[in-house]
Short mmCIF file of C-alpha atoms in Angstrom, two decimals:
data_model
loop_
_atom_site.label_atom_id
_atom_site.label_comp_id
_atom_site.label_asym_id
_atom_site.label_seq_id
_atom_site.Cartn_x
_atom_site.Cartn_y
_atom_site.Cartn_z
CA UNK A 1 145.22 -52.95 0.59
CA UNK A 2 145.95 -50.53 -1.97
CA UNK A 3 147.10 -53.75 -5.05
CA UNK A 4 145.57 -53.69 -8.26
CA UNK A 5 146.59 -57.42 -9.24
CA UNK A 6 149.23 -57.75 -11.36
CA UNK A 7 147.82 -60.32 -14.10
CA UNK A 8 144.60 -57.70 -14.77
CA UNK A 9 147.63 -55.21 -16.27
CA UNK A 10 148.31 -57.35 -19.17
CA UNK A 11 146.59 -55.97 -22.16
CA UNK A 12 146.90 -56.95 -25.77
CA UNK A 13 147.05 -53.83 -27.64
CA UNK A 14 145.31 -53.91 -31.31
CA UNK A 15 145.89 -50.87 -33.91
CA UNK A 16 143.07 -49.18 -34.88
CA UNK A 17 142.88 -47.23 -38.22
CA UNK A 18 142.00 -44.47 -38.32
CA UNK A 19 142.01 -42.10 -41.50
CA UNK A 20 144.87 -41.84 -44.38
CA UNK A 21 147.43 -44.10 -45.82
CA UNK A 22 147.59 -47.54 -44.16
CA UNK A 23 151.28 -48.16 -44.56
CA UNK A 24 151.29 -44.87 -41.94
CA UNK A 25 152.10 -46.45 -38.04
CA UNK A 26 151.06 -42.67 -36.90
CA UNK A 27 147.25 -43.22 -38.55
CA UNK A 28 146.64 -45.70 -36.09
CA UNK A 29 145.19 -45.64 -32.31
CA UNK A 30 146.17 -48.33 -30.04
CA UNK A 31 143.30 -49.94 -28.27
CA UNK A 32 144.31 -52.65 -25.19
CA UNK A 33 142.28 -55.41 -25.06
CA UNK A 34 141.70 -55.57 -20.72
CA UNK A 35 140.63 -58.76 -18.78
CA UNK A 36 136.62 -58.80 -18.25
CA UNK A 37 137.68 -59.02 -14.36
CA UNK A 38 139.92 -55.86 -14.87
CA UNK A 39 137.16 -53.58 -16.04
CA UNK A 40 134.86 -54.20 -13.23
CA UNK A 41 137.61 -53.21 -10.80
CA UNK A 42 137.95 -49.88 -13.20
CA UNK A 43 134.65 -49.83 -12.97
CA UNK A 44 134.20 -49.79 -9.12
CA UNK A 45 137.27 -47.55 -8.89
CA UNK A 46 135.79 -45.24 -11.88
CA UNK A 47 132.45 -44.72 -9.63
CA UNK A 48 134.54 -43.95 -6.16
CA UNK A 49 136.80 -41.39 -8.11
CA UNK A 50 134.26 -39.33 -10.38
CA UNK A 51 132.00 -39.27 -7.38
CA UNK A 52 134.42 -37.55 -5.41
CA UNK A 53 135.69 -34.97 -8.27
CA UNK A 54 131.62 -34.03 -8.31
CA UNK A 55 131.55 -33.80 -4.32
CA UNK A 56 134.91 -31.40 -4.29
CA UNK A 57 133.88 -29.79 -7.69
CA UNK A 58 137.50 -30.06 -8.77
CA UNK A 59 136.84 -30.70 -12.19
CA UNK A 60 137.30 -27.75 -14.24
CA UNK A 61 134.02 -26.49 -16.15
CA UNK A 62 135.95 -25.82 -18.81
CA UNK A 63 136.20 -29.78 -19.94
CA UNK A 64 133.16 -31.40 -21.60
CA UNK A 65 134.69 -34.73 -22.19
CA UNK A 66 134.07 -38.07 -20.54
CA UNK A 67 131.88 -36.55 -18.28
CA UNK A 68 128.00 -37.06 -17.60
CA UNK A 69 125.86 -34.48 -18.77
CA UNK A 70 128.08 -33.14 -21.06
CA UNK A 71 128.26 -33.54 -25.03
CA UNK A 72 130.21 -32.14 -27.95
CA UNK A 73 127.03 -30.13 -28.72
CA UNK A 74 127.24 -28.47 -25.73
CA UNK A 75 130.96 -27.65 -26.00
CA UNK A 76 130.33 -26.67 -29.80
CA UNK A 77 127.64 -24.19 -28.84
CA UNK A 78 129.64 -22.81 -25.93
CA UNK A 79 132.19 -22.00 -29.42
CA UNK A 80 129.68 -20.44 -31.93
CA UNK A 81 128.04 -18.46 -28.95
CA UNK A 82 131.50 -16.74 -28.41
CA UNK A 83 131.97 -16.56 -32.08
CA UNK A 84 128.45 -14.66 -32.75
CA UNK A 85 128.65 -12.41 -29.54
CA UNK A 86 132.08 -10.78 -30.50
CA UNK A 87 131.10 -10.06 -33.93
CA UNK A 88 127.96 -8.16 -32.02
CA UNK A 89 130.45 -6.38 -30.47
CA UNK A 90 132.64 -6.15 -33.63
CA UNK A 91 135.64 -7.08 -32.25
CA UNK A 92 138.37 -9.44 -34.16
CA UNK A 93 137.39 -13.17 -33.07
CA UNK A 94 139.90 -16.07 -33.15
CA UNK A 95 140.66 -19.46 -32.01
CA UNK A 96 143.51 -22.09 -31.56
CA UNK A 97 142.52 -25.34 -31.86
CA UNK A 98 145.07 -27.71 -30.41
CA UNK A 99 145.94 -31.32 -31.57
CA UNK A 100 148.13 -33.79 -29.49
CA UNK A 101 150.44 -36.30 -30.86
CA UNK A 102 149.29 -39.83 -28.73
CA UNK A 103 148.06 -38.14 -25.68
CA UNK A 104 146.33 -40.87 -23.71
CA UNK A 105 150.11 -42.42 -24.79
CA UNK A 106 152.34 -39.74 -23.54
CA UNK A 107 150.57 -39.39 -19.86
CA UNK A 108 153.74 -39.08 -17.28
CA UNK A 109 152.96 -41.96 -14.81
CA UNK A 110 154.96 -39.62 -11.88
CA UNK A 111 152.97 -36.27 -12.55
CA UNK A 112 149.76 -37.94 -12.95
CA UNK A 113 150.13 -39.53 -9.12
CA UNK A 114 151.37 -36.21 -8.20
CA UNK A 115 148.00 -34.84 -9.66
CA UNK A 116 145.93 -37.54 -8.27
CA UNK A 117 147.76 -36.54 -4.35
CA UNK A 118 146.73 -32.60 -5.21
CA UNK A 119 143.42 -33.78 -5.76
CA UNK A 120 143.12 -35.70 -2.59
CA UNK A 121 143.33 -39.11 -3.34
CA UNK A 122 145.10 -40.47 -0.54
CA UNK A 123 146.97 -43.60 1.65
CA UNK A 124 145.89 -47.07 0.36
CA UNK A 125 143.66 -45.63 -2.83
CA UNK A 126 146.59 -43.73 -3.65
CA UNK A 127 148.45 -46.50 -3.36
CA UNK A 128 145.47 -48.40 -5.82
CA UNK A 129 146.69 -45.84 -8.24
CA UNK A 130 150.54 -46.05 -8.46
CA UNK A 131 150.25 -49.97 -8.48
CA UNK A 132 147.27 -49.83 -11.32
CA UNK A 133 149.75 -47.47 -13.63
CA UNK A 134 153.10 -48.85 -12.66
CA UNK A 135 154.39 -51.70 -14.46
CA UNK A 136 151.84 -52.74 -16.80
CA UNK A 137 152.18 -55.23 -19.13
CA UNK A 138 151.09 -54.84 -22.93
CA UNK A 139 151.43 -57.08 -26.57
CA UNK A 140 150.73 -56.09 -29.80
CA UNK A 141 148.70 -58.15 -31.87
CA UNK A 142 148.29 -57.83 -35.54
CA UNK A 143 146.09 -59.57 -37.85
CA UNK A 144 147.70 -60.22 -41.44
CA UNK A 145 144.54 -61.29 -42.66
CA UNK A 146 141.31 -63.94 -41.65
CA UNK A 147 143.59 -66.90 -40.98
CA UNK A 148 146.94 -65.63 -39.67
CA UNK A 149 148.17 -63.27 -37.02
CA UNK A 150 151.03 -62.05 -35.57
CA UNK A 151 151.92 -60.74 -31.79
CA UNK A 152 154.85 -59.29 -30.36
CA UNK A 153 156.82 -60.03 -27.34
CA UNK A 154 155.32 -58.52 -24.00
CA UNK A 155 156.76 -55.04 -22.61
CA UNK A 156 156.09 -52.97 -19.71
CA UNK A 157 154.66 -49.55 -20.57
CA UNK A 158 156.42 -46.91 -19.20
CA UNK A 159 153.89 -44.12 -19.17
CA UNK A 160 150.04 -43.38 -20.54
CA UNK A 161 146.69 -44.32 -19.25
CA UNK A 162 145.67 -47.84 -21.86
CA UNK A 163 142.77 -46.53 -24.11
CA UNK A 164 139.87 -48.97 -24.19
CA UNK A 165 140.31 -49.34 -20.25
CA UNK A 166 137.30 -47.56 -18.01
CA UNK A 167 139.43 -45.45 -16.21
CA UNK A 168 141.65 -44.40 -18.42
CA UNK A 169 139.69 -41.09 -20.20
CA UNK A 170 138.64 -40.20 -16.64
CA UNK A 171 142.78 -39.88 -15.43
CA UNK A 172 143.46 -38.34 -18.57
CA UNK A 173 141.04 -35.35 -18.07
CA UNK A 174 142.49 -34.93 -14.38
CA UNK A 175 145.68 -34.92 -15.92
CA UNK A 176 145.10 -31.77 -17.90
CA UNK A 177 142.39 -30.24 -15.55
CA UNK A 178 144.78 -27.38 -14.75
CA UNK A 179 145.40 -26.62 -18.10
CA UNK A 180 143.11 -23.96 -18.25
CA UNK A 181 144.62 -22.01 -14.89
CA UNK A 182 148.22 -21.99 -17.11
CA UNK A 183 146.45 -19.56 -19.39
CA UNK A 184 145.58 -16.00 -18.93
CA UNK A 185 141.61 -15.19 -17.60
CA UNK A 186 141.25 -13.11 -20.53
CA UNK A 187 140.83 -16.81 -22.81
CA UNK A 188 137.66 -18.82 -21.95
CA UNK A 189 139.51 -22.30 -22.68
CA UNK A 190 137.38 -25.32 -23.89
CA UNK A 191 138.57 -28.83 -23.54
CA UNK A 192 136.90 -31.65 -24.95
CA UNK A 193 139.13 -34.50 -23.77
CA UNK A 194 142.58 -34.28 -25.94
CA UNK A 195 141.50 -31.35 -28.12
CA UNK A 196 142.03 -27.81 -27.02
CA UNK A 197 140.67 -24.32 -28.25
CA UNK A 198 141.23 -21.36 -26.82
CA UNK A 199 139.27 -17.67 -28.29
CA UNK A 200 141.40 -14.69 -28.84
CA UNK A 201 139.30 -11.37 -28.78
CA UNK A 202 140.65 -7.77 -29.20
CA UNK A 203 139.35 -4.80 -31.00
CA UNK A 204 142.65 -3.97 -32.07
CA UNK A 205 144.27 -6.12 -34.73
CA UNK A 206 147.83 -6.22 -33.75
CA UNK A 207 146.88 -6.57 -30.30
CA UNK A 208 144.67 -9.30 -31.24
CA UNK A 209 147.72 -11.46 -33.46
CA UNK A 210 150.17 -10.46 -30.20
CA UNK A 211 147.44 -12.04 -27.71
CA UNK A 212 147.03 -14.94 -30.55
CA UNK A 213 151.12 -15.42 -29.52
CA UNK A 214 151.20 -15.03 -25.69
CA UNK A 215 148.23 -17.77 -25.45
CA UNK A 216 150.36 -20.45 -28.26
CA UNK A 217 153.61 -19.87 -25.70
CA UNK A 218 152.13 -19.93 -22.42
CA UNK A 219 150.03 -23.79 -24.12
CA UNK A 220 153.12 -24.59 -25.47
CA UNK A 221 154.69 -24.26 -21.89
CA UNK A 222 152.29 -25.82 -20.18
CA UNK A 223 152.49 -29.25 -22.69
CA UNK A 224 156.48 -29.18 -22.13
CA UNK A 225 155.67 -28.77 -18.55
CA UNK A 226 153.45 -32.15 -18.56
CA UNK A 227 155.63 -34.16 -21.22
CA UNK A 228 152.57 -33.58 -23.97
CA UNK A 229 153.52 -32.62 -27.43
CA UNK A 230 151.34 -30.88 -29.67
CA UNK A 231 150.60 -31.87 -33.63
CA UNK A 232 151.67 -28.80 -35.22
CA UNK A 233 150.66 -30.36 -38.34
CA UNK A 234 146.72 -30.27 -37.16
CA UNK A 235 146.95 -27.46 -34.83
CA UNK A 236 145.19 -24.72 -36.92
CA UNK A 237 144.92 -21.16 -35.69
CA UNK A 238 142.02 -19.45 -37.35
CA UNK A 239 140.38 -15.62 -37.22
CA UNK A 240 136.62 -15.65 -37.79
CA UNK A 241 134.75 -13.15 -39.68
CA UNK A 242 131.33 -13.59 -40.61
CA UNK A 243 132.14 -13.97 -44.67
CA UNK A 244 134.80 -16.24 -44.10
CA UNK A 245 137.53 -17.54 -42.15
CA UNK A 246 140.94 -17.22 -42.31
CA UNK A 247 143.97 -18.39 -41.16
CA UNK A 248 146.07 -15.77 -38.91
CA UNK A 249 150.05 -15.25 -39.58
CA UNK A 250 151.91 -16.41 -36.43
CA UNK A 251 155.14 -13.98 -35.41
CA UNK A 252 156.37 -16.67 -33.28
CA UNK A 253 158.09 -20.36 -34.78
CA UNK A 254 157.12 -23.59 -33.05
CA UNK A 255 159.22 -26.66 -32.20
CA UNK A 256 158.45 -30.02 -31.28
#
């Protein structure tokens, strides 16, 4: 009770490019190759879980990813909507879209099972959990070209959820489904799995860049918080106007 077998967590990770210079290991996402027989456990295990998160209505409305029902256009319109109803009320609209360096990668195998306990997952499912995350098993295989490849030694994986598995965008959205709670009511989050934006509305302009600040810190502590690191390099913070957009001067420095 409570095993996930230890020969379904051995998963032959392949890089996946995705944009820019090739020679780049950071433009490519790692996707694991699962047994067949491993993703209709996940997929058993997948049904159980989101079944339950709809029952409890834990699942914070704020996130539109990976669940049913729920699209990019909604979460897009839920943005413009916001956008067009403060310039009604001409007020100074802007947003922070957040970018995360490998999150599915960086997932804390400890806090996530502490997460998964909050949430009431319990005894031998609980159990399910810890031995489905701990200890896995992963190879990375690289092909040179049509007739020759190469593959590394095999590792355990110390943390993450493995993208291409079935359960692994559904743990990752419980991972950061109190995400929104860390910030202040006054910002009606969106999440869309990884990426983050958060509105910033005032009708005063230096209350508006100060409110810009306190929601950046109190996301920044949060990501610390949960071992997640945000891409400064494509986190843009942006004020809307409706001739243009520009970007707003930050008065506080960011570190990775």
């Amino acid at each position: 009770m409570g095993v996930f077998p230890e020969r379904l967590k051995c998963a032959v990770v392949t890089p996946l490019h995705k944009r820019g210079d090739v020679s780049d290991m950071a433009n490519y996402r790692p996707v694991s190759l699962l047994p067949a027989f491993s993703k209709i456990l996940e997929r058993i295990m997948h049904s159980r879980l989101y079944q339950h998160l709809q029952t409890t209505n834990m699942l914070t409305t704020e996130q539109y990813g990976f669940r049913k029902g729920l699209s990019t256009e909604q979460a897009t319109h839920s943005l413009t909507n916001n956008i067009l109803m403060a310039w009604n009320k001409k007020i100074h609209i802007g947003r922070i879209f957040c970018d995360l360096t490998k999150a599915f990668n960086c997932v804390n195998h400890n806090i996530l099972i502490a997460k998964l306990e909050h949430y009431g997952i319990q005894d031998a499912t609980l159990n399910w959990f810890k031995s489905y995350l701990i200890d896995r098993k992963q190879s990375v295989k690289i092909n040179v070209n049509r007739n020759q490849t190469h593959s590394s030694t095999w590792e355990t994986v110390k943390q993450g959820v493995p993208q291409g598995s079935v359960l692994g965008p559904l743990l990752f959205i419980m991972y950061i489904n109190d995400l929104p709670k860390s910030i202040s009511h006054d910002f009606n989050i969106t999440l869309f799995a990884d990426n983050t934006s958060v509105p910033v509305t005032d009708k005063d302009y230096t209350k508006f860049k100060q409110k810009m600040n306190s929601a950046l810190t109190s996301l920044d502590r949060w990501f610390t918080a949960n071992q997640l690191m945000l891409n400064i390099t494509k986190t843009s913070v942006l004020k809307f106007t409706p001739k243009t957009t520009v970007h707003v001067p930050l008065g506080i420095s960011y570190k990775n």
